PDB file of C-alpha atoms in Angstrom:
ATOM      1  CA  GLN A   1     -11.033  14.801  -2.900  1.00  0.00           C
ATOM      2  CA  GLN A   2      -9.707  11.260  -2.894  1.00  0.00           C
ATOM      3  CA  GLN A   3      -6.077  12.268  -2.491  1.00  0.00           C
ATOM      4  CA  VAL A   4      -3.855  11.940   0.537  1.00  0.00           C
ATOM      5  CA  LYS A   5      -0.905  14.320   0.451  1.00  0.00           C
ATOM      6  CA  GLN A   6       2.215  13.204   2.313  1.00  0.00           C
ATOM      7  CA  SER A   7       5.329  15.155   3.212  1.00  0.00           C
ATOM      8  CA  PRO A   8       8.267  15.248   3.257  1.00  0.00           C
ATOM      9  CA  GLN A   9       9.326  12.950   0.433  1.00  0.00           C
ATOM     10  CA  SER A  10      12.511  12.078   2.292  1.00  0.00           C
ATOM     11  CA  LEU A  11      13.779  12.666   5.800  1.00  0.00           C
ATOM     12  CA  ILE A  12      17.161  12.276   7.473  1.00  0.00           C
ATOM     13  CA  VAL A  13      17.256  12.135  11.272  1.00  0.00           C
ATOM     14  CA  GLN A  14      20.029  11.502  13.732  1.00  0.00           C
ATOM     15  CA  LYS A  15      19.799   8.494  16.040  1.00  0.00           C
ATOM     16  CA  GLY A  16      17.778   9.437  19.088  1.00  0.00           C
ATOM     17  CA  GLY A  17      15.962  12.253  17.329  1.00  0.00           C
ATOM     18  CA  ILE A  18      12.283  12.660  16.518  1.00  0.00           C
ATOM     19  CA  SER A  19      11.020  11.819  13.036  1.00  0.00           C
ATOM     20  CA  ILE A  20       7.833  13.566  11.939  1.00  0.00           C
ATOM     21  CA  ILE A  21       5.871  12.723   8.785  1.00  0.00           C
ATOM     22  CA  ASN A  22       2.743  14.635   7.852  1.00  0.00           C
ATOM     23  CA  CYS A  23      -0.334  13.798   5.804  1.00  0.00           C
ATOM     24  CA  ALA A  24      -3.345  15.840   4.745  1.00  0.00           C
ATOM     25  CA  TYR A  25      -6.653  14.850   3.218  1.00  0.00           C
ATOM     26  CA  GLU A  26      -9.766  16.523   1.819  1.00  0.00           C
ATOM     27  CA  ASN A  27     -12.520  13.933   2.068  1.00  0.00           C
ATOM     28  CA  THR A  28     -14.270  14.354   5.417  1.00  0.00           C
ATOM     29  CA  ALA A  29     -15.834  10.904   4.979  1.00  0.00           C
ATOM     30  CA  PHE A  30     -12.475   9.225   5.632  1.00  0.00           C
ATOM     31  CA  ASP A  31     -12.708   7.458   8.968  1.00  0.00           C
ATOM     32  CA  TYR A  32      -9.665   5.237   9.299  1.00  0.00           C
ATOM     33  CA  PHE A  33      -6.053   6.379   9.012  1.00  0.00           C
ATOM     34  CA  PRO A  34      -3.328   3.737   9.018  1.00  0.00           C
ATOM     35  CA  TRP A  35       0.413   4.081   8.604  1.00  0.00           C
ATOM     36  CA  TYR A  36       2.445   1.431   6.811  1.00  0.00           C
ATOM     37  CA  GLN A  37       6.170   0.747   7.119  1.00  0.00           C
ATOM     38  CA  GLN A  38       8.086  -0.776   4.239  1.00  0.00           C
ATOM     39  CA  PHE A  39      11.628  -2.110   4.286  1.00  0.00           C
ATOM     40  CA  PRO A  40      13.503  -2.533   0.985  1.00  0.00           C
ATOM     41  CA  GLY A  41      12.345  -5.541  -1.000  1.00  0.00           C
ATOM     42  CA  LYS A  42       9.417  -6.204   1.324  1.00  0.00           C
ATOM     43  CA  GLY A  43       5.729  -5.398   1.255  1.00  0.00           C
ATOM     44  CA  PRO A  44       4.347  -2.592   3.430  1.00  0.00           C
ATOM     45  CA  ALA A  45       3.255  -3.686   6.886  1.00  0.00           C
ATOM     46  CA  LEU A  46       0.672  -2.004   9.080  1.00  0.00           C
ATOM     47  CA  LEU A  47       2.445   0.007  11.765  1.00  0.00           C
ATOM     48  CA  ILE A  48      -0.264   1.910  13.606  1.00  0.00           C
ATOM     49  CA  ALA A  49      -3.721   3.243  12.839  1.00  0.00           C
ATOM     50  CA  ILE A  50      -6.167   5.773  14.249  1.00  0.00           C
ATOM     51  CA  ARG A  51      -9.838   6.619  13.939  1.00  0.00           C
ATOM     52  CA  PRO A  52     -11.009  10.264  14.052  1.00  0.00           C
ATOM     53  CA  ASP A  53     -12.744   9.958  17.403  1.00  0.00           C
ATOM     54  CA  VAL A  54      -9.360  10.271  19.152  1.00  0.00           C
ATOM     55  CA  SER A  55      -6.671  12.924  18.726  1.00  0.00           C
ATOM     56  CA  GLU A  56      -3.668  10.765  19.510  1.00  0.00           C
ATOM     57  CA  LYS A  57      -2.655   7.131  19.605  1.00  0.00           C
ATOM     58  CA  LYS A  58       0.639   5.861  20.931  1.00  0.00           C
ATOM     59  CA  GLU A  59       2.267   2.468  20.478  1.00  0.00           C
ATOM     60  CA  GLY A  60       5.753   2.300  21.879  1.00  0.00           C
ATOM     61  CA  ARG A  61       7.904   4.903  20.147  1.00  0.00           C
ATOM     62  CA  PHE A  62       5.299   5.519  17.443  1.00  0.00           C
ATOM     63  CA  THR A  63       2.536   8.101  17.862  1.00  0.00           C
ATOM     64  CA  ILE A  64      -0.195   9.260  15.487  1.00  0.00           C
ATOM     65  CA  SER A  65      -1.487  12.778  16.063  1.00  0.00           C
ATOM     66  CA  PHE A  66      -4.818  13.549  14.425  1.00  0.00           C
ATOM     67  CA  ASN A  67      -6.315  16.992  13.795  1.00  0.00           C
ATOM     68  CA  LYS A  68      -9.839  16.517  12.484  1.00  0.00           C
ATOM     69  CA  SER A  69     -10.589  20.209  11.932  1.00  0.00           C
ATOM     70  CA  ALA A  70      -7.413  20.709   9.911  1.00  0.00           C
ATOM     71  CA  LYS A  71      -7.842  17.362   8.141  1.00  0.00           C
ATOM     72  CA  GLN A  72      -4.274  16.443   8.947  1.00  0.00           C
ATOM     73  CA  PHE A  73      -2.565  13.586  10.692  1.00  0.00           C
ATOM     74  CA  SER A  74       1.050  12.864  11.427  1.00  0.00           C
ATOM     75  CA  LEU A  75       3.380  10.099  12.521  1.00  0.00           C
ATOM     76  CA  HIS A  76       5.950  10.813  15.205  1.00  0.00           C
ATOM     77  CA  ILE A  77       8.798   8.396  15.831  1.00  0.00           C
ATOM     78  CA  MET A  78      10.470   9.141  19.133  1.00  0.00           C
ATOM     79  CA  ASP A  79      14.074   8.140  19.858  1.00  0.00           C
ATOM     80  CA  SER A  80      14.531   7.204  16.192  1.00  0.00           C
ATOM     81  CA  GLN A  81      16.820   4.247  15.570  1.00  0.00           C
ATOM     82  CA  PRO A  82      18.757   3.105  12.484  1.00  0.00           C
ATOM     83  CA  GLY A  83      16.401   0.122  12.347  1.00  0.00           C
ATOM     84  CA  ASP A  84      13.535   2.551  11.720  1.00  0.00           C
ATOM     85  CA  SER A  85      15.079   3.439   8.366  1.00  0.00           C
ATOM     86  CA  ALA A  86      12.323   2.537   5.903  1.00  0.00           C
ATOM     87  CA  THR A  87       9.668   4.047   3.692  1.00  0.00           C
ATOM     88  CA  TYR A  88       6.495   5.119   5.469  1.00  0.00           C
ATOM     89  CA  PHE A  89       3.099   5.431   3.800  1.00  0.00           C
ATOM     90  CA  CYS A  90       0.075   7.099   5.286  1.00  0.00           C
ATOM     91  CA  ALA A  91      -3.374   6.088   4.075  1.00  0.00           C
ATOM     92  CA  ALA A  92      -7.028   6.882   4.571  1.00  0.00           C
ATOM     93  CA  SER A  93     -10.110   4.759   4.182  1.00  0.00           C
ATOM     94  CA  SER A  94     -12.444   5.495   1.321  1.00  0.00           C
ATOM     95  CA  ARG A  95     -15.067   2.903   2.196  1.00  0.00           C
ATOM     96  CA  GLY A  96     -14.897   1.129  -1.109  1.00  0.00           C
ATOM     97  CA  GLY A  97     -14.121   4.114  -3.277  1.00  0.00           C
ATOM     98  CA  SER A  98     -12.586   3.993  -6.721  1.00  0.00           C
ATOM     99  CA  GLN A  99      -9.370   2.362  -5.545  1.00  0.00           C
ATOM    100  CA  GLY A 100     -10.847   0.093  -2.961  1.00  0.00           C
ATOM    101  CA  ASN A 101     -10.782   0.692   0.733  1.00  0.00           C
ATOM    102  CA  LEU A 102      -7.587   2.699   1.144  1.00  0.00           C
ATOM    103  CA  ILE A 103      -5.985   5.695  -0.533  1.00  0.00           C
ATOM    104  CA  PHE A 104      -2.221   5.908  -0.010  1.00  0.00           C
ATOM    105  CA  GLY A 105       0.119   8.862   0.236  1.00  0.00           C
ATOM    106  CA  LYS A 106       3.221   8.838  -1.947  1.00  0.00           C
ATOM    107  CA  GLY A 107       5.533   7.749   0.842  1.00  0.00           C
ATOM    108  CA  THR A 108       8.400   9.173   2.901  1.00  0.00           C
ATOM    109  CA  LYS A 109      11.835   7.604   2.861  1.00  0.00           C
ATOM    110  CA  LEU A 110      13.292   7.878   6.364  1.00  0.00           C
ATOM    111  CA  SER A 111      16.994   7.472   7.006  1.00  0.00           C
ATOM    112  CA  VAL A 112      18.195   7.427  10.612  1.00  0.00           C
ATOM    113  CA  LYS A 113      21.910   8.120  10.883  1.00  0.00           C
ATOM    114  CA  PRO A 114      23.902   6.453  13.695  1.00  0.00           C
TER     115      PRO A 114
ATOM    116  CA  GLU B   1      -3.052 -17.423  10.239  1.00  0.00           C
ATOM    117  CA  ALA B   2      -1.238 -17.402   6.922  1.00  0.00           C
ATOM    118  CA  GLY B   3      -0.565 -13.988   5.424  1.00  0.00           C
ATOM    119  CA  VAL B   4      -0.868 -12.885   1.841  1.00  0.00           C
ATOM    120  CA  THR B   5       1.346 -15.072  -0.284  1.00  0.00           C
ATOM    121  CA  GLN B   6       2.742 -14.105  -3.649  1.00  0.00           C
ATOM    122  CA  SER B   7       4.567 -16.203  -6.186  1.00  0.00           C
ATOM    123  CA  PRO B   8       7.060 -16.268  -7.641  1.00  0.00           C
ATOM    124  CA  THR B   9       9.359 -14.165  -5.465  1.00  0.00           C
ATOM    125  CA  HIS B  10      11.503 -13.192  -8.423  1.00  0.00           C
ATOM    126  CA  LEU B  11      10.804 -13.371 -12.135  1.00  0.00           C
ATOM    127  CA  ILE B  12      13.112 -12.547 -15.016  1.00  0.00           C
ATOM    128  CA  LYS B  13      11.592 -12.143 -18.451  1.00  0.00           C
ATOM    129  CA  THR B  14      12.688 -10.952 -21.838  1.00  0.00           C
ATOM    130  CA  ARG B  15      11.152  -7.897 -23.442  1.00  0.00           C
ATOM    131  CA  GLY B  16       8.035  -8.889 -25.404  1.00  0.00           C
ATOM    132  CA  GLN B  17       7.277 -11.945 -23.280  1.00  0.00           C
ATOM    133  CA  GLN B  18       4.356 -12.416 -20.906  1.00  0.00           C
ATOM    134  CA  ALA B  19       4.542 -12.584 -17.130  1.00  0.00           C
ATOM    135  CA  THR B  20       2.052 -14.163 -14.740  1.00  0.00           C
ATOM    136  CA  LEU B  21       2.076 -13.266 -11.072  1.00  0.00           C
ATOM    137  CA  ARG B  22      -0.045 -14.970  -8.434  1.00  0.00           C
ATOM    138  CA  CYS B  23      -1.526 -13.927  -5.116  1.00  0.00           C
ATOM    139  CA  SER B  24      -3.350 -15.806  -2.361  1.00  0.00           C
ATOM    140  CA  PRO B  25      -5.228 -13.540   0.059  1.00  0.00           C
ATOM    141  CA  ILE B  26      -5.752 -14.017   3.755  1.00  0.00           C
ATOM    142  CA  SER B  27      -8.546 -16.444   4.499  1.00  0.00           C
ATOM    143  CA  GLY B  28     -11.837 -14.551   4.696  1.00  0.00           C
ATOM    144  CA  HIS B  29     -10.605 -11.623   2.632  1.00  0.00           C
ATOM    145  CA  THR B  30     -12.544 -11.128  -0.570  1.00  0.00           C
ATOM    146  CA  SER B  31     -10.812  -8.071  -2.004  1.00  0.00           C
ATOM    147  CA  VAL B  32      -7.449  -8.243  -3.739  1.00  0.00           C
ATOM    148  CA  TYR B  33      -5.436  -5.248  -4.865  1.00  0.00           C
ATOM    149  CA  TRP B  34      -2.423  -5.069  -7.122  1.00  0.00           C
ATOM    150  CA  TYR B  35       0.155  -2.309  -6.961  1.00  0.00           C
ATOM    151  CA  GLN B  36       3.270  -1.574  -8.975  1.00  0.00           C
ATOM    152  CA  GLN B  37       6.225  -0.112  -7.141  1.00  0.00           C
ATOM    153  CA  ALA B  38       9.104   0.955  -9.327  1.00  0.00           C
ATOM    154  CA  LEU B  39      12.481   1.349  -7.637  1.00  0.00           C
ATOM    155  CA  GLY B  40      12.385   4.133  -5.082  1.00  0.00           C
ATOM    156  CA  LEU B  41       8.854   5.190  -5.941  1.00  0.00           C
ATOM    157  CA  GLY B  42       5.460   4.968  -4.304  1.00  0.00           C
ATOM    158  CA  LEU B  43       2.593   2.542  -4.686  1.00  0.00           C
ATOM    159  CA  GLN B  44       0.918   2.820  -8.073  1.00  0.00           C
ATOM    160  CA  PHE B  45      -2.590   1.362  -8.003  1.00  0.00           C
ATOM    161  CA  LEU B  46      -3.020  -1.255 -10.721  1.00  0.00           C
ATOM    162  CA  LEU B  47      -6.145  -3.328 -10.187  1.00  0.00           C
ATOM    163  CA  TRP B  48      -8.814  -4.084  -7.614  1.00  0.00           C
ATOM    164  CA  TYR B  49     -10.825  -7.311  -7.539  1.00  0.00           C
ATOM    165  CA  ASP B  50     -13.687  -8.021  -5.216  1.00  0.00           C
ATOM    166  CA  GLU B  51     -15.934 -11.083  -5.190  1.00  0.00           C
ATOM    167  CA  GLY B  52     -14.505 -12.240  -8.510  1.00  0.00           C
ATOM    168  CA  GLU B  53     -15.178  -8.981 -10.324  1.00  0.00           C
ATOM    169  CA  GLU B  54     -12.769  -6.296 -11.479  1.00  0.00           C
ATOM    170  CA  ARG B  55     -13.893  -3.192  -9.601  1.00  0.00           C
ATOM    171  CA  ASN B  56     -11.447  -0.685 -10.974  1.00  0.00           C
ATOM    172  CA  ARG B  57      -8.081  -0.302 -12.614  1.00  0.00           C
ATOM    173  CA  GLY B  58      -5.411   2.351 -12.404  1.00  0.00           C
ATOM    174  CA  ASN B  59      -3.837   4.303 -15.226  1.00  0.00           C
ATOM    175  CA  PHE B  60      -2.084   1.355 -16.873  1.00  0.00           C
ATOM    176  CA  PRO B  61      -2.329   0.068 -20.456  1.00  0.00           C
ATOM    177  CA  PRO B  62      -4.598  -2.897 -21.302  1.00  0.00           C
ATOM    178  CA  ARG B  63      -1.623  -5.271 -21.485  1.00  0.00           C
ATOM    179  CA  PHE B  64      -1.869  -5.297 -17.690  1.00  0.00           C
ATOM    180  CA  SER B  65      -4.772  -7.570 -16.835  1.00  0.00           C
ATOM    181  CA  GLY B  66      -5.812 -10.092 -14.271  1.00  0.00           C
ATOM    182  CA  ARG B  67      -8.551 -12.088 -12.713  1.00  0.00           C
ATOM    183  CA  GLN B  68      -9.833 -13.324  -9.394  1.00  0.00           C
ATOM    184  CA  PHE B  69     -10.742 -16.943  -8.921  1.00  0.00           C
ATOM    185  CA  PRO B  70     -13.697 -18.375  -6.918  1.00  0.00           C
ATOM    186  CA  ASN B  71     -11.360 -19.000  -3.958  1.00  0.00           C
ATOM    187  CA  TYR B  72     -10.465 -15.266  -4.086  1.00  0.00           C
ATOM    188  CA  SER B  73      -6.881 -15.865  -5.189  1.00  0.00           C
ATOM    189  CA  SER B  74      -5.776 -13.638  -8.022  1.00  0.00           C
ATOM    190  CA  GLU B  75      -3.513 -13.558 -11.002  1.00  0.00           C
ATOM    191  CA  LEU B  76      -1.868 -10.577 -12.676  1.00  0.00           C
ATOM    192  CA  ASN B  77      -0.821 -10.917 -16.287  1.00  0.00           C
ATOM    193  CA  VAL B  78       1.478  -8.517 -18.078  1.00  0.00           C
ATOM    194  CA  ASN B  79       1.692  -9.004 -21.818  1.00  0.00           C
ATOM    195  CA  ALA B  80       4.266  -7.657 -24.275  1.00  0.00           C
ATOM    196  CA  LEU B  81       6.697  -6.843 -21.483  1.00  0.00           C
ATOM    197  CA  GLU B  82       8.656  -3.620 -21.700  1.00  0.00           C
ATOM    198  CA  LEU B  83      11.836  -2.698 -19.868  1.00  0.00           C
ATOM    199  CA  GLU B  84       9.967  -0.134 -17.764  1.00  0.00           C
ATOM    200  CA  ASP B  85       7.701  -2.855 -16.402  1.00  0.00           C
ATOM    201  CA  SER B  86      10.584  -3.895 -14.157  1.00  0.00           C
ATOM    202  CA  ALA B  87       9.308  -3.298 -10.640  1.00  0.00           C
ATOM    203  CA  LEU B  88       8.117  -4.855  -7.411  1.00  0.00           C
ATOM    204  CA  TYR B  89       4.517  -5.978  -7.833  1.00  0.00           C
ATOM    205  CA  LEU B  90       2.620  -6.031  -4.574  1.00  0.00           C
ATOM    206  CA  CYS B  91      -0.622  -7.760  -3.802  1.00  0.00           C
ATOM    207  CA  ALA B  92      -2.787  -6.821  -0.831  1.00  0.00           C
ATOM    208  CA  SER B  93      -6.037  -8.200   0.495  1.00  0.00           C
ATOM    209  CA  SER B  94      -8.770  -6.846   2.710  1.00  0.00           C
ATOM    210  CA  PRO B  95     -12.110  -7.956   4.057  1.00  0.00           C
ATOM    211  CA  ARG B  96     -15.248  -7.356   2.015  1.00  0.00           C
ATOM    212  CA  THR B  97     -16.013  -3.671   1.546  1.00  0.00           C
ATOM    213  CA  GLY B  98     -18.155  -2.477   4.406  1.00  0.00           C
ATOM    214  CA  SER B  99     -17.318  -5.480   6.520  1.00  0.00           C
ATOM    215  CA  THR B 100     -17.364  -4.939  10.258  1.00  0.00           C
ATOM    216  CA  LEU B 101     -13.978  -6.636  10.274  1.00  0.00           C
ATOM    217  CA  GLY B 102     -12.481  -3.373   9.167  1.00  0.00           C
ATOM    218  CA  TYR B 103     -10.785  -2.454   5.977  1.00  0.00           C
ATOM    219  CA  GLY B 104      -7.062  -2.382   6.549  1.00  0.00           C
ATOM    220  CA  TYR B 105      -4.879  -3.998   3.953  1.00  0.00           C
ATOM    221  CA  THR B 106      -2.431  -6.830   4.422  1.00  0.00           C
ATOM    222  CA  PHE B 107       0.336  -6.892   1.856  1.00  0.00           C
ATOM    223  CA  GLY B 108       2.334  -9.762   0.514  1.00  0.00           C
ATOM    224  CA  SER B 109       6.094  -9.541   0.094  1.00  0.00           C
ATOM    225  CA  GLY B 110       5.790  -8.932  -3.608  1.00  0.00           C
ATOM    226  CA  THR B 111       7.132 -10.332  -6.854  1.00  0.00           C
ATOM    227  CA  ARG B 112      10.249  -8.672  -8.205  1.00  0.00           C
ATOM    228  CA  LEU B 113       9.836  -8.620 -11.992  1.00  0.00           C
ATOM    229  CA  THR B 114      12.910  -7.868 -14.057  1.00  0.00           C
ATOM    230  CA  VAL B 115      12.563  -7.372 -17.786  1.00  0.00           C
ATOM    231  CA  VAL B 116      15.778  -7.671 -19.784  1.00  0.00           C
TER     232      VAL B 116
END
Protein backbone atom coordinates (compact mmCIF):
# COMPACT_ATOMS: atom_id res chain seq x y z
CA GLN A 1 0.00 0.00 0.00
CA GLN A 2 2.96 2.30 0.51
CA GLN A 3 4.39 1.75 -2.96
CA VAL A 4 4.45 4.12 -5.89
CA LYS A 5 4.88 2.34 -9.21
CA GLN A 6 6.55 4.32 -11.99
CA SER A 7 6.85 3.54 -15.68
CA PRO A 8 8.59 3.37 -18.04
CA GLN A 9 12.05 2.75 -16.62
CA SER A 10 13.62 4.56 -19.56
CA LEU A 11 12.29 6.73 -22.35
CA ILE A 12 13.78 8.07 -25.57
CA VAL A 13 12.02 10.99 -27.26
CA GLN A 14 12.89 13.11 -30.24
CA LYS A 15 13.41 16.84 -29.76
CA GLY A 16 10.06 18.58 -29.93
CA GLY A 17 8.12 15.49 -28.96
CA ILE A 18 6.00 14.79 -25.90
CA SER A 19 7.47 12.81 -23.01
CA ILE A 20 4.99 10.98 -20.79
CA ILE A 21 5.87 9.29 -17.49
CA ASN A 22 3.24 7.47 -15.46
CA CYS A 23 2.87 6.65 -11.78
CA ALA A 24 0.30 4.64 -9.85
CA TYR A 25 -0.38 4.32 -6.15
CA GLU A 26 -2.62 2.31 -3.83
CA ASN A 27 -2.88 4.35 -0.64
CA THR A 28 -5.90 6.65 -0.93
CA ALA A 29 -4.56 8.69 2.00
CA PHE A 30 -1.79 10.14 -0.19
CA ASP A 31 -2.54 13.81 -0.70
CA TYR A 32 0.53 15.39 -2.26
CA PHE A 33 2.21 14.24 -5.47
CA PRO A 34 5.50 15.87 -6.45
CA TRP A 35 7.81 15.16 -9.35
CA TYR A 36 11.57 15.49 -9.00
CA GLN A 37 14.13 16.00 -11.76
CA GLN A 38 17.68 14.77 -11.32
CA PHE A 39 20.66 15.53 -13.54
CA PRO A 40 23.73 13.26 -13.37
CA GLY A 41 25.83 13.84 -10.27
CA LYS A 42 23.25 16.15 -8.71
CA GLY A 43 20.52 15.74 -6.14
CA PRO A 44 16.87 15.56 -7.24
CA ALA A 45 15.13 18.91 -7.43
CA LEU A 46 11.41 19.55 -7.11
CA LEU A 47 9.95 20.13 -10.56
CA ILE A 48 6.20 20.36 -10.08
CA ALA A 49 3.64 19.07 -7.61
CA ILE A 50 -0.11 18.55 -7.42
CA ARG A 51 -2.74 17.93 -4.77
CA PRO A 52 -5.73 15.65 -5.50
CA ASP A 53 -8.30 18.43 -5.48
CA VAL A 54 -7.27 19.37 -9.04
CA SER A 55 -6.99 17.16 -12.12
CA GLU A 56 -4.22 19.03 -13.88
CA LYS A 57 -1.45 21.47 -13.13
CA LYS A 58 0.70 23.15 -15.74
CA GLU A 59 3.99 24.99 -15.33
CA GLY A 60 5.54 25.98 -18.61
CA ARG A 61 6.17 22.86 -20.67
CA PHE A 62 5.54 20.56 -17.71
CA THR A 63 2.05 19.28 -16.85
CA ILE A 64 0.85 16.87 -14.17
CA SER A 65 -2.37 15.02 -14.95
CA PHE A 66 -4.07 13.45 -11.96
CA ASN A 67 -6.77 10.76 -12.01
CA LYS A 68 -8.00 10.27 -8.46
CA SER A 69 -10.43 7.43 -9.24
CA ALA A 70 -7.75 5.45 -11.06
CA LYS A 71 -5.11 6.37 -8.48
CA GLN A 72 -2.75 7.41 -11.23
CA PHE A 73 -0.83 10.53 -12.09
CA SER A 74 1.47 11.39 -14.94
CA LEU A 75 4.04 13.93 -16.04
CA HIS A 76 3.86 15.34 -19.55
CA ILE A 77 6.77 17.28 -21.00
CA MET A 78 5.70 19.16 -24.09
CA ASP A 79 8.17 20.20 -26.80
CA SER A 80 10.85 18.07 -25.13
CA GLN A 81 14.37 19.46 -25.36
CA PRO A 82 17.81 17.83 -25.02
CA GLY A 83 18.22 19.82 -21.81
CA ASP A 84 15.29 17.88 -20.35
CA SER A 85 17.39 14.71 -20.47
CA ALA A 86 17.47 13.61 -16.83
CA THR A 87 16.02 11.08 -14.43
CA TYR A 88 12.51 11.84 -13.20
CA PHE A 89 11.06 10.55 -9.93
CA CYS A 90 7.43 10.70 -8.95
CA ALA A 91 6.52 10.63 -5.27
CA ALA A 92 3.53 10.64 -2.97
CA SER A 93 3.10 11.91 0.55
CA SER A 94 2.65 9.40 3.32
CA ARG A 95 2.15 11.90 6.12
CA GLY A 96 4.99 10.61 8.22
CA GLY A 97 4.75 6.97 7.26
CA SER A 98 7.49 4.42 7.63
CA GLN A 99 9.88 6.22 5.30
CA GLY A 100 9.05 9.73 6.31
CA ASN A 101 6.87 12.08 4.37
CA LEU A 102 7.43 10.90 0.81
CA ILE A 103 7.45 7.58 -1.02
CA PHE A 104 9.39 7.65 -4.29
CA GLY A 105 8.92 5.76 -7.53
CA LYS A 106 11.95 4.00 -8.99
CA GLY A 107 12.64 6.69 -11.55
CA THR A 108 12.53 7.14 -15.33
CA LYS A 109 15.62 7.99 -17.32
CA LEU A 110 14.60 10.35 -20.13
CA SER A 111 16.82 10.93 -23.13
CA VAL A 112 15.78 13.59 -25.64
CA LYS A 113 17.53 13.15 -28.98
CA PRO A 114 18.36 16.26 -31.05
CA GLU B 1 17.86 30.85 2.05
CA ALA B 2 20.63 28.27 2.08
CA GLY B 3 19.73 24.85 0.72
CA VAL B 4 20.67 21.47 2.05
CA THR B 5 24.43 21.23 2.20
CA GLN B 6 26.39 18.01 2.17
CA SER B 7 30.06 17.43 2.77
CA PRO B 8 32.37 16.27 1.49
CA THR B 9 31.43 16.39 -2.19
CA HIS B 10 33.65 13.43 -3.00
CA LEU B 11 35.19 10.82 -0.74
CA ILE B 12 37.56 8.01 -1.64
CA LYS B 13 38.10 5.26 0.89
CA THR B 14 39.75 1.89 1.00
CA ARG B 15 37.75 -1.26 1.58
CA GLY B 16 37.41 -1.92 5.32
CA GLN B 17 37.72 1.73 6.31
CA GLN B 18 35.01 3.95 7.76
CA ALA B 19 33.34 6.87 6.03
CA THR B 20 31.56 9.82 7.62
CA LEU B 21 29.19 11.96 5.59
CA ARG B 22 27.59 15.16 6.84
CA CYS B 23 24.38 17.01 6.08
CA SER B 24 23.01 20.40 7.12
CA PRO B 25 19.26 20.78 6.54
CA ILE B 26 17.38 23.88 5.53
CA SER B 27 16.74 26.18 8.46
CA GLY B 28 13.46 25.22 10.12
CA HIS B 29 13.49 21.68 8.78
CA THR B 30 13.59 19.05 11.50
CA SER B 31 13.53 15.87 9.43
CA VAL B 32 16.58 14.53 7.64
CA TYR B 33 16.58 11.61 5.24
CA TRP B 34 19.47 9.66 3.80
CA TYR B 35 19.31 7.82 0.50
CA GLN B 36 21.80 5.69 -1.38
CA GLN B 37 21.83 5.94 -5.14
CA ALA B 38 24.06 3.46 -6.91
CA LEU B 39 25.06 4.30 -10.47
CA GLY B 40 22.04 4.36 -12.74
CA LEU B 41 19.65 3.18 -10.05
CA GLY B 42 16.86 4.71 -8.01
CA LEU B 43 16.75 6.18 -4.54
CA GLN B 44 17.24 3.55 -1.85
CA PHE B 45 15.91 4.73 1.50
CA LEU B 46 18.59 4.47 4.18
CA LEU B 47 17.65 6.40 7.30
CA TRP B 48 15.16 8.94 8.59
CA TYR B 49 15.83 11.24 11.55
CA ASP B 50 13.33 13.58 13.08
CA GLU B 51 13.78 15.74 16.17
CA GLY B 52 17.03 13.97 17.02
CA GLU B 53 15.55 10.48 16.92
CA GLU B 54 15.99 7.72 14.36
CA ARG B 55 12.48 7.11 13.06
CA ASN B 56 13.16 4.30 10.65
CA ARG B 57 15.83 2.67 8.57
CA GLY B 58 15.77 0.93 5.22
CA ASN B 59 16.98 -2.54 4.38
CA PHE B 60 20.67 -1.89 5.02
CA PRO B 61 23.09 -3.70 7.35
CA PRO B 62 23.91 -2.25 10.80
CA ARG B 63 27.28 -0.95 9.58
CA PHE B 64 25.24 1.91 8.12
CA SER B 65 24.39 4.20 11.01
CA GLY B 66 23.99 7.84 11.80
CA ARG B 67 22.72 10.46 14.13
CA GLN B 68 21.02 13.81 14.22
CA PHE B 69 22.41 16.61 16.30
CA PRO B 70 20.44 19.20 18.37
CA ASN B 71 20.78 21.71 15.50
CA TYR B 72 19.14 19.09 13.23
CA SER B 73 22.28 18.50 11.16
CA SER B 74 23.03 14.85 10.57
CA GLU B 75 25.87 12.47 10.07
CA LEU B 76 25.93 9.16 8.22
CA ASN B 77 28.59 6.65 9.13
CA VAL B 78 29.46 3.61 7.07
CA ASN B 79 31.76 1.13 8.76
CA ALA B 80 33.76 -1.72 7.24
CA LEU B 81 33.38 -0.29 3.75
CA GLU B 82 32.75 -2.69 0.90
CA LEU B 83 33.24 -2.09 -2.81
CA GLU B 84 29.48 -2.14 -3.39
CA ASP B 85 29.04 0.79 -1.02
CA SER B 86 30.33 3.02 -3.82
CA ALA B 87 27.42 5.30 -4.63
CA LEU B 88 26.01 8.80 -4.43
CA TYR B 89 24.67 9.41 -0.93
CA LEU B 90 21.89 11.96 -0.86
CA CYS B 91 20.55 13.84 2.10
CA ALA B 92 17.15 15.53 2.08
CA SER B 93 15.31 17.59 4.65
CA SER B 94 11.69 18.47 5.22
CA PRO B 95 9.62 20.37 7.73
CA ARG B 96 8.34 18.60 10.83
CA THR B 97 5.87 15.84 10.03
CA GLY B 98 2.39 17.28 9.92
CA SER B 99 3.67 20.81 9.65
CA THR B 100 1.44 23.24 7.80
CA LEU B 101 4.55 24.22 5.88
CA GLY B 102 4.06 21.15 3.77
CA TYR B 103 6.15 18.08 3.44
CA GLY B 104 8.12 18.28 0.24
CA TYR B 105 11.75 17.32 0.38
CA THR B 106 14.75 19.44 -0.51
CA PHE B 107 17.78 17.43 -1.52
CA GLY B 108 21.43 18.25 -1.24
CA SER B 109 23.83 17.61 -4.10
CA GLY B 110 25.13 14.46 -2.50
CA THR B 111 28.43 12.91 -1.51
CA ARG B 112 30.03 10.65 -4.09
CA LEU B 113 31.64 7.81 -2.12
CA THR B 114 34.12 5.63 -3.95
CA VAL B 115 35.48 2.53 -2.25
CA VAL B 116 38.65 1.09 -3.76
